[in-house]
Amino acid sequence: MDLAQLERQARGKLEPGAYAYFAGGTDDEVTAAANPAAWRRLRLRPHVLRDVGEVSTATTLLGTPVSLPVMVAPMARQRLGHPDGELATQRGAAGSGALAVLSTHATASIEEVAAVAPDAPRWFQLYVHRDHSLAEGLVARAAAAGYGAVVLTVDLAVPPNRERELRTPLELPEGVGLANLPPLAGEDVRERVGSNFDPSLTLQTIDWLRGLSELPLVVKGMLRGDDAAACVEHGAAAVVVSNHGGRQLDSAVSTAEALPEVVAAVAGRAEVYVDGGIRRGTDVVKALALGARAVLVGRPILWGLTCGGAAGVRDVLEGYREELERDLALCGVPTLDQLSADLVAMPGRLGT
Ligand SMILES: Cc1cc2nc3c(=O)[nH]c(=O)nc-3n(C[C@H](O)[C@H](O)[C@H](O)COP(=O)(O)O)c2cc1C
């Protein structure tokens, strides 16, 4: 798997504004760069002489069986990368037995995406707008269309300062409108978030959302143990350790650094997932060893989608699978439930 090369290829195909939107972060992109770097800094302490004749990457996510502990992260406006957008992404994920999360800001409808792979596991990501009836409608549609969970994203309270996007603005072509929302005020993403997103979300928002459907609630955007524990106490079935791929608060802590604190605070009461900069099978091993049940992958999926549609998405996921199988074998760990934190030498714990 050569994701750097795939990104270069995708960049060559994308309008400069679309590439800036997909690749960029906020301010100086400190956190966007820190995410992959922090996974790389961790070292593994592999076992030997364990039978790794058969290695399995299978697991369950909130009870749903998946063949891979790698999910497709929710990402907006995928038709900027490929005419089939989210439909191709869902097909590619289904082809790999991986779970895909559909963004509120998708360019294909909740129902169309469900129809391309009716039996595939998929969740719906929710942004709460000031007009709460929008969330009520979206959750009802997701439940009716067979999505298995609502993923509430909580780290977009105010518009981000994405300077790369300001330098190379995105010109929205025809056909990449938001398929699941009525026309909203605001020309670009900053104005749209500023005029429409509800900045007053609290823990009570979780209580309200839980009452809207039977679907389990996942809260995405945790970087602290106390926040994660509070979400779980309000009934979240899972939390995602995430800094939005470094696209919200720049200088926010990297997700590899935040994960152990969140895992400790949640203390087994809910599932914990993590995303941001996961680019190798070894990154997945590290995340799961540190207590995540699964990871989400963002930008590499967009590069696969841009270069090859559904097949490109599947190839990226299969690349993660191949690396993960090999890395698990080399760590002497044949199944995911045998991963534990002692497999990772944290900086400072090296040599212990
Ligand atoms: C182009 C783009 C659009 C995104 N749109 C959304 C979104 O609509 N909802 C959301 O919760 N997260 C969104 N994210 C964040 C991702 O879900 C995820 O947290 C992040 O991309 C993971 O980091 P990675 O790209 O380094 O793997 C977006 C990320 C990118 C790159």
Tab-separated table of C-alpha atoms and ligand atoms in Angstrom:
chain	number	residue	atom	x	y	z
A	1	MET	CA	0.000	0.000	0.000
A	2	ASP	CA	1.552	3.300	-1.108
A	3	LEU	CA	-0.866	5.940	0.091
A	4	ALA	CA	1.516	8.826	-0.630
A	5	GLN	CA	1.653	7.800	-4.284
A	6	LEU	CA	-2.132	7.352	-4.370
A	7	GLU	CA	-2.550	10.872	-2.969
A	8	ARG	CA	-0.236	12.272	-5.671
A	9	GLN	CA	-2.308	10.502	-8.338
A	10	ALA	CA	-5.560	11.816	-6.849
A	11	ARG	CA	-4.139	15.320	-6.654
A	12	GLY	CA	-3.412	15.176	-10.379
A	13	LYS	CA	-7.068	14.384	-11.082
A	14	LEU	CA	-8.740	16.842	-8.710
A	15	GLU	CA	-9.512	20.507	-9.217
A	16	PRO	CA	-7.015	22.417	-7.027
A	17	GLY	CA	-9.849	23.664	-4.782
A	18	ALA	CA	-11.201	20.138	-4.308
A	19	TYR	CA	-7.738	18.833	-3.433
A	20	ALA	CA	-7.274	21.655	-0.910
A	21	TYR	CA	-10.658	20.812	0.624
A	22	PHE	CA	-9.893	17.088	0.889
A	23	ALA	CA	-6.296	17.345	2.055
A	24	GLY	CA	-6.254	20.443	4.213
A	25	GLY	CA	-6.512	21.219	7.896
A	26	THR	CA	-6.928	24.424	9.892
A	27	ASP	CA	-4.499	27.299	10.532
A	28	ASP	CA	-0.947	25.970	10.154
A	29	GLU	CA	-2.112	22.341	9.940
A	30	VAL	CA	-0.150	21.461	13.063
A	31	THR	CA	-2.671	18.890	14.250
A	32	ALA	CA	-3.261	17.469	10.765
A	33	ALA	CA	0.478	16.735	10.608
A	34	ALA	CA	0.709	15.600	14.237
A	35	ASN	CA	-1.876	12.833	13.800
A	36	PRO	CA	0.128	10.513	11.511
A	37	ALA	CA	3.404	11.492	13.193
A	38	ALA	CA	2.110	10.460	16.632
A	39	TRP	CA	1.166	6.943	15.458
A	40	ARG	CA	4.578	6.592	13.829
A	41	ARG	CA	6.380	7.579	17.014
A	42	LEU	CA	4.963	4.612	18.919
A	43	ARG	CA	6.986	1.399	18.771
A	44	LEU	CA	5.729	-2.163	18.960
A	45	ARG	CA	6.950	-4.899	21.289
A	46	PRO	CA	6.098	-8.011	19.266
A	47	HIS	CA	5.679	-11.481	20.715
A	48	VAL	CA	7.360	-14.456	19.051
A	49	LEU	CA	6.664	-18.177	19.248
A	50	ARG	CA	2.910	-17.714	19.189
A	51	ASP	CA	0.973	-19.725	16.635
A	52	VAL	CA	0.047	-17.273	13.876
A	53	GLY	CA	-0.808	-19.882	11.260
A	54	GLU	CA	-4.258	-18.342	11.057
A	55	VAL	CA	-4.842	-14.645	11.606
A	56	SER	CA	-8.274	-13.028	11.692
A	57	THR	CA	-9.144	-9.338	11.394
A	58	ALA	CA	-12.850	-9.928	12.079
A	59	THR	CA	-14.661	-8.139	14.890
A	60	THR	CA	-18.030	-6.632	15.781
A	61	LEU	CA	-19.006	-2.972	16.033
A	62	LEU	CA	-21.944	-2.423	18.393
A	63	GLY	CA	-22.811	-6.049	17.741
A	64	THR	CA	-22.566	-5.858	13.944
A	65	PRO	CA	-20.054	-8.310	12.457
A	66	VAL	CA	-17.409	-6.746	10.188
A	67	SER	CA	-14.430	-8.343	8.503
A	68	LEU	CA	-12.100	-5.457	9.302
A	69	PRO	CA	-11.652	-3.101	12.289
A	70	VAL	CA	-11.273	-0.235	9.806
A	71	MET	CA	-14.333	1.899	9.070
A	72	VAL	CA	-14.800	4.512	6.386
A	73	ALA	CA	-14.968	7.882	8.161
A	74	PRO	CA	-17.874	10.196	7.354
A	75	MET	CA	-16.714	12.702	4.768
A	76	ALA	CA	-18.705	15.430	3.063
A	77	ARG	CA	-19.117	16.085	-0.667
A	78	GLN	CA	-17.583	12.951	-2.126
A	79	ARG	CA	-18.853	13.713	-5.634
A	80	LEU	CA	-16.028	16.234	-5.797
A	81	GLY	CA	-13.734	13.226	-6.135
A	82	HIS	CA	-15.765	10.904	-8.346
A	83	PRO	CA	-19.132	11.187	-10.132
A	84	ASP	CA	-20.527	8.281	-8.078
A	85	GLY	CA	-19.359	9.839	-4.798
A	86	GLU	CA	-20.789	8.207	-1.685
A	87	LEU	CA	-22.474	5.465	-3.745
A	88	ALA	CA	-19.046	4.268	-4.895
A	89	THR	CA	-17.656	4.536	-1.385
A	90	GLN	CA	-20.483	2.415	0.010
A	91	ARG	CA	-20.010	-0.183	-2.736
A	92	GLY	CA	-16.269	-0.323	-2.099
A	93	ALA	CA	-16.731	-0.674	1.655
A	94	ALA	CA	-19.347	-3.383	1.193
A	95	GLY	CA	-16.965	-5.234	-1.120
A	96	SER	CA	-14.456	-5.328	1.737
A	97	GLY	CA	-16.928	-6.176	4.496
A	98	ALA	CA	-16.106	-2.842	6.152
A	99	LEU	CA	-18.555	-0.436	7.764
A	100	ALA	CA	-19.009	2.970	6.112
A	101	VAL	CA	-20.332	6.093	7.824
A	102	LEU	CA	-22.368	8.469	5.643
A	103	SER	CA	-21.977	12.216	6.274
A	104	THR	CA	-24.906	14.592	6.812
A	105	HIS	CA	-23.145	16.591	4.087
A	106	ALA	CA	-23.211	13.743	1.574
A	107	THR	CA	-23.835	14.390	-2.094
A	108	ALA	CA	-25.952	11.222	-2.406
A	109	SER	CA	-29.133	10.617	-0.459
A	110	ILE	CA	-29.431	8.441	2.627
A	111	GLU	CA	-31.823	6.154	0.732
A	112	GLU	CA	-29.724	5.897	-2.481
A	113	VAL	CA	-26.646	4.901	-0.498
A	114	ALA	CA	-28.632	2.259	1.386
A	115	ALA	CA	-29.983	0.887	-1.897
A	116	VAL	CA	-26.554	0.204	-3.456
A	117	ALA	CA	-25.627	-2.268	-0.704
A	118	PRO	CA	-28.756	-3.050	1.297
A	119	ASP	CA	-27.131	-5.675	3.526
A	120	ALA	CA	-23.860	-3.848	4.165
A	121	PRO	CA	-23.219	-2.407	7.606
A	122	ARG	CA	-23.495	1.394	7.602
A	123	TRP	CA	-24.021	4.208	10.068
A	124	PHE	CA	-25.239	7.778	9.613
A	125	GLN	CA	-23.234	10.793	10.823
A	126	LEU	CA	-25.287	13.698	12.143
A	127	TYR	CA	-24.601	17.419	12.312
A	128	VAL	CA	-27.213	19.211	14.405
A	129	HIS	CA	-28.473	22.409	12.793
A	130	ARG	CA	-30.109	25.304	14.609
A	131	ASP	CA	-33.367	24.072	13.131
A	132	HIS	CA	-33.708	20.882	15.175
A	133	SER	CA	-36.424	19.520	12.929
A	134	LEU	CA	-33.660	18.816	10.376
A	135	ALA	CA	-31.989	16.358	12.762
A	136	GLU	CA	-35.325	14.761	13.557
A	137	GLY	CA	-35.974	14.192	9.858
A	138	LEU	CA	-32.463	12.865	9.146
A	139	VAL	CA	-32.508	10.422	12.057
A	140	ALA	CA	-35.944	9.118	11.057
A	141	ARG	CA	-34.764	8.607	7.475
A	142	ALA	CA	-31.561	6.861	8.573
A	143	ALA	CA	-33.513	4.517	10.846
A	144	ALA	CA	-36.037	3.742	8.091
A	145	ALA	CA	-33.242	3.063	5.577
A	146	GLY	CA	-31.513	0.524	7.819
A	147	TYR	CA	-28.534	2.489	9.144
A	148	GLY	CA	-27.307	0.856	12.343
A	149	ALA	CA	-26.272	3.855	14.439
A	150	VAL	CA	-26.253	7.640	14.572
A	151	VAL	CA	-22.788	9.190	14.840
A	152	LEU	CA	-23.166	12.656	16.348
A	153	THR	CA	-20.199	14.886	15.479
A	154	VAL	CA	-19.547	17.398	18.237
A	155	ASP	CA	-16.339	19.178	17.237
A	156	LEU	CA	-17.782	21.588	14.684
A	157	ALA	CA	-19.419	24.141	16.963
A	158	VAL	CA	-18.131	27.089	14.943
A	159	PRO	CA	-16.669	27.405	11.432
A	160	PRO	CA	-13.059	26.304	11.047
A	161	ASN	CA	-10.245	28.544	9.836
A	162	ARG	CA	-8.987	26.494	6.903
A	163	GLU	CA	-6.426	28.811	5.386
A	164	ARG	CA	-5.407	26.383	2.672
A	165	GLU	CA	-9.027	26.406	1.454
A	166	LEU	CA	-9.103	30.196	1.584
A	167	ARG	CA	-5.959	30.362	-0.562
A	168	THR	CA	-7.329	27.829	-3.072
A	169	PRO	CA	-11.104	28.155	-2.905
A	170	LEU	CA	-13.420	25.372	-3.883
A	171	GLU	CA	-15.673	26.148	-6.790
A	172	LEU	CA	-18.630	23.876	-6.391
A	173	PRO	CA	-19.531	22.271	-9.713
A	174	GLU	CA	-23.097	21.252	-10.564
A	175	GLY	CA	-24.236	18.013	-8.975
A	176	VAL	CA	-22.326	18.238	-5.739
A	177	GLY	CA	-25.086	19.807	-3.671
A	178	LEU	CA	-25.983	18.428	-0.265
A	179	ALA	CA	-28.442	15.671	-1.092
A	180	ASN	CA	-30.032	15.275	2.331
A	181	LEU	CA	-30.733	18.837	3.360
A	182	PRO	CA	-32.974	21.609	2.067
A	183	PRO	CA	-31.090	24.543	0.512
A	184	LEU	CA	-29.269	26.269	3.365
A	185	ALA	CA	-27.994	29.800	3.710
A	186	GLY	CA	-24.259	30.373	3.237
A	187	GLU	CA	-22.066	30.369	0.163
A	188	ASP	CA	-19.076	28.396	1.372
A	189	VAL	CA	-18.524	25.881	4.126
A	190	ARG	CA	-17.586	28.508	6.713
A	191	GLU	CA	-20.666	30.597	6.123
A	192	ARG	CA	-22.863	27.537	5.980
A	193	VAL	CA	-21.582	26.213	9.293
A	194	GLY	CA	-21.702	29.669	10.869
A	195	SER	CA	-25.288	30.382	9.861
A	196	ASN	CA	-26.763	26.915	10.276
A	197	PHE	CA	-24.944	24.726	12.788
A	198	ASP	CA	-26.166	24.777	16.365
A	199	PRO	CA	-23.272	25.964	18.544
A	200	SER	CA	-25.230	25.350	21.755
A	201	LEU	CA	-24.985	21.545	21.898
A	202	THR	CA	-24.579	20.068	25.385
A	203	LEU	CA	-24.921	16.675	27.041
A	204	GLN	CA	-28.682	17.242	26.924
A	205	THR	CA	-28.407	17.042	23.136
A	206	ILE	CA	-27.419	13.395	23.612
A	207	ASP	CA	-30.499	12.792	25.767
A	208	TRP	CA	-32.718	14.405	23.123
A	209	LEU	CA	-31.162	12.432	20.251
A	210	ARG	CA	-31.485	9.155	22.102
A	211	GLY	CA	-35.192	9.798	22.337
A	212	LEU	CA	-35.560	10.273	18.570
A	213	SER	CA	-34.986	6.643	17.566
A	214	GLU	CA	-33.967	3.229	18.796
A	215	LEU	CA	-30.573	3.578	17.093
A	216	PRO	CA	-27.480	3.502	19.295
A	217	LEU	CA	-25.667	6.822	19.545
A	218	VAL	CA	-21.963	7.237	18.845
A	219	VAL	CA	-20.364	10.579	19.775
A	220	LYS	CA	-17.486	11.662	17.514
A	221	GLY	CA	-14.911	14.272	18.417
A	222	MET	CA	-13.605	13.271	21.871
A	223	LEU	CA	-10.127	14.311	22.975
A	224	ARG	CA	-10.533	14.090	26.766
A	225	GLY	CA	-11.426	11.360	29.207
A	226	ASP	CA	-13.851	13.490	31.241
A	227	ASP	CA	-15.904	14.425	28.169
A	228	ALA	CA	-16.000	10.819	26.978
A	229	ALA	CA	-17.098	9.569	30.401
A	230	ALA	CA	-19.879	12.179	30.496
A	231	CYS	CA	-21.144	11.074	27.056
A	232	VAL	CA	-21.206	7.449	28.210
A	233	GLU	CA	-23.068	8.430	31.368
A	234	HIS	CA	-25.655	10.081	29.096
A	235	GLY	CA	-26.107	6.851	27.189
A	236	ALA	CA	-23.623	6.994	24.301
A	237	ALA	CA	-22.975	3.448	23.090
A	238	ALA	CA	-19.573	4.433	21.693
A	239	VAL	CA	-17.263	7.413	21.353
A	240	VAL	CA	-14.811	8.334	18.605
A	241	VAL	CA	-11.504	9.881	19.636
A	242	SER	CA	-11.078	12.413	16.844
A	243	ASN	CA	-9.864	15.923	16.098
A	244	HIS	CA	-11.656	15.882	12.738
A	245	GLY	CA	-8.416	15.038	10.948
A	246	GLY	CA	-6.894	18.312	12.162
A	247	ARG	CA	-9.650	20.271	10.426
A	248	GLN	CA	-11.127	22.031	13.476
A	249	LEU	CA	-9.004	23.275	16.417
A	250	ASP	CA	-5.400	23.512	15.289
A	251	SER	CA	-2.897	22.521	17.979
A	252	ALA	CA	-5.457	20.101	19.412
A	253	VAL	CA	-3.755	17.034	20.826
A	254	SER	CA	-3.096	14.195	18.370
A	255	THR	CA	-5.492	11.281	18.601
A	256	ALA	CA	-2.758	8.739	19.447
A	257	GLU	CA	-1.957	10.885	22.492
A	258	ALA	CA	-5.609	11.302	23.495
A	259	LEU	CA	-6.680	7.675	23.086
A	260	PRO	CA	-5.271	6.117	26.308
A	261	GLU	CA	-6.945	8.751	28.515
A	262	VAL	CA	-10.313	8.206	26.830
A	263	VAL	CA	-10.031	4.416	27.031
A	264	ALA	CA	-9.249	4.651	30.743
A	265	ALA	CA	-12.158	7.015	31.446
A	266	VAL	CA	-14.686	4.960	29.473
A	267	ALA	CA	-13.486	1.873	31.355
A	268	GLY	CA	-15.213	-0.691	29.173
A	269	ARG	CA	-18.687	0.893	29.506
A	270	ALA	CA	-18.836	1.751	25.778
A	271	GLU	CA	-16.875	1.040	22.624
A	272	VAL	CA	-14.051	3.444	21.752
A	273	TYR	CA	-12.943	4.144	18.182
A	274	VAL	CA	-10.238	6.493	16.949
A	275	ASP	CA	-9.398	8.323	13.725
A	276	GLY	CA	-6.791	10.738	12.374
A	277	GLY	CA	-3.642	9.881	10.483
A	278	ILE	CA	-4.030	6.087	10.460
A	279	ARG	CA	-2.037	5.184	7.383
A	280	ARG	CA	-0.549	1.736	7.985
A	281	GLY	CA	-1.532	-1.654	9.344
A	282	THR	CA	0.861	-0.994	12.207
A	283	ASP	CA	-1.108	2.172	13.090
A	284	VAL	CA	-4.242	0.019	13.357
A	285	VAL	CA	-2.380	-2.475	15.572
A	286	LYS	CA	-1.214	0.362	17.843
A	287	ALA	CA	-4.699	1.904	18.102
A	288	LEU	CA	-6.359	-1.418	18.927
A	289	ALA	CA	-3.606	-2.395	21.367
A	290	LEU	CA	-4.206	0.912	23.176
A	291	GLY	CA	-7.869	0.035	23.603
A	292	ALA	CA	-9.727	1.189	20.496
A	293	ARG	CA	-12.150	-1.386	19.140
A	294	ALA	CA	-11.743	-0.041	15.601
A	295	VAL	CA	-10.339	2.875	13.650
A	296	LEU	CA	-11.828	5.136	11.013
A	297	VAL	CA	-9.908	6.178	7.934
A	298	GLY	CA	-10.600	9.435	6.143
A	299	ARG	CA	-8.465	10.959	3.421
A	300	PRO	CA	-6.961	7.721	2.007
A	301	ILE	CA	-10.517	6.640	1.120
A	302	LEU	CA	-10.971	9.886	-0.832
A	303	TRP	CA	-7.757	9.242	-2.750
A	304	GLY	CA	-8.954	5.719	-3.622
A	305	LEU	CA	-12.380	7.054	-4.609
A	306	THR	CA	-10.895	9.776	-6.805
A	307	CYS	CA	-8.536	7.403	-8.600
A	308	GLY	CA	-10.758	4.370	-8.966
A	309	GLY	CA	-14.339	4.829	-7.710
A	310	ALA	CA	-15.722	1.828	-5.807
A	311	ALA	CA	-12.779	-0.389	-6.808
A	312	GLY	CA	-10.362	2.284	-5.610
A	313	VAL	CA	-12.065	2.429	-2.209
A	314	ARG	CA	-12.036	-1.357	-1.962
A	315	ASP	CA	-8.336	-1.456	-2.895
A	316	VAL	CA	-7.470	0.961	-0.089
A	317	LEU	CA	-9.428	-1.086	2.453
A	318	GLU	CA	-7.861	-4.311	1.171
A	319	GLY	CA	-4.466	-2.639	1.538
A	320	TYR	CA	-5.215	-2.014	5.222
A	321	ARG	CA	-6.396	-5.618	5.587
A	322	GLU	CA	-3.281	-7.088	3.991
A	323	GLU	CA	-0.983	-4.970	6.152
A	324	LEU	CA	-2.988	-5.659	9.293
A	325	GLU	CA	-2.915	-9.443	8.742
A	326	ARG	CA	0.839	-9.385	8.238
A	327	ASP	CA	1.458	-7.038	11.163
A	328	LEU	CA	-0.708	-9.093	13.527
A	329	ALA	CA	1.259	-12.214	12.541
A	330	LEU	CA	4.545	-10.395	13.088
A	331	CYS	CA	3.273	-9.260	16.513
A	332	GLY	CA	2.382	-12.833	17.441
A	333	VAL	CA	-1.288	-11.910	17.842
A	334	PRO	CA	-3.668	-14.054	15.758
A	335	THR	CA	-6.950	-12.372	16.767
A	336	LEU	CA	-7.885	-8.787	17.612
A	337	ASP	CA	-9.162	-9.639	21.094
A	338	GLN	CA	-5.625	-10.697	22.039
A	339	LEU	CA	-4.202	-7.211	21.454
A	340	SER	CA	-3.221	-5.439	24.660
A	341	ALA	CA	-1.481	-2.218	25.642
A	342	ASP	CA	1.802	-3.922	26.563
A	343	LEU	CA	2.350	-4.434	22.823
A	344	VAL	CA	3.060	-0.701	22.511
A	345	ALA	CA	6.185	0.946	23.849
A	346	MET	CA	5.048	4.483	24.614
A	347	PRO	CA	7.712	7.183	24.447
A	348	GLY	CA	9.106	7.244	27.982
A	349	ARG	CA	8.152	3.617	28.519
A	350	LEU	CA	10.784	2.430	26.031
A	351	GLY	CA	13.116	0.000	27.670
A	352	THR	CA	10.687	-1.019	30.415
B	1	LIG	C1	-12.821	16.151	3.087
B	1	LIG	C2	-13.271	15.771	4.465
B	1	LIG	C3	-14.595	15.931	4.832
B	1	LIG	C4	-15.024	15.560	6.101
B	1	LIG	N1	-16.343	15.666	6.406
B	1	LIG	C5	-16.790	15.233	7.608
B	1	LIG	C6	-18.176	15.217	7.897
B	1	LIG	O1	-19.008	15.574	7.073
B	1	LIG	N2	-18.552	14.774	9.135
B	1	LIG	C7	-17.648	14.343	10.075
B	1	LIG	O2	-18.026	13.952	11.184
B	1	LIG	N3	-16.320	14.329	9.813
B	1	LIG	C8	-15.875	14.746	8.605
B	1	LIG	N4	-14.539	14.682	8.316
B	1	LIG	C9	-13.595	14.130	9.326
B	1	LIG	C10	-13.453	12.620	9.163
B	1	LIG	O3	-14.627	11.939	9.504
B	1	LIG	C11	-12.327	12.047	10.046
B	1	LIG	O4	-12.524	12.445	11.382
B	1	LIG	C12	-10.923	12.457	9.613
B	1	LIG	O5	-10.850	12.685	8.218
B	1	LIG	C13	-9.943	11.353	10.011
B	1	LIG	O6	-8.648	11.706	9.739
B	1	LIG	P1	-7.790	11.206	8.440
B	1	LIG	O7	-8.372	11.911	7.256
B	1	LIG	O8	-6.439	11.679	8.802
B	1	LIG	O9	-7.887	9.700	8.356
B	1	LIG	C14	-14.086	15.049	7.054
B	1	LIG	C15	-12.760	14.879	6.668
B	1	LIG	C16	-12.330	15.223	5.395
B	1	LIG	C17	-10.891	14.997	5.026
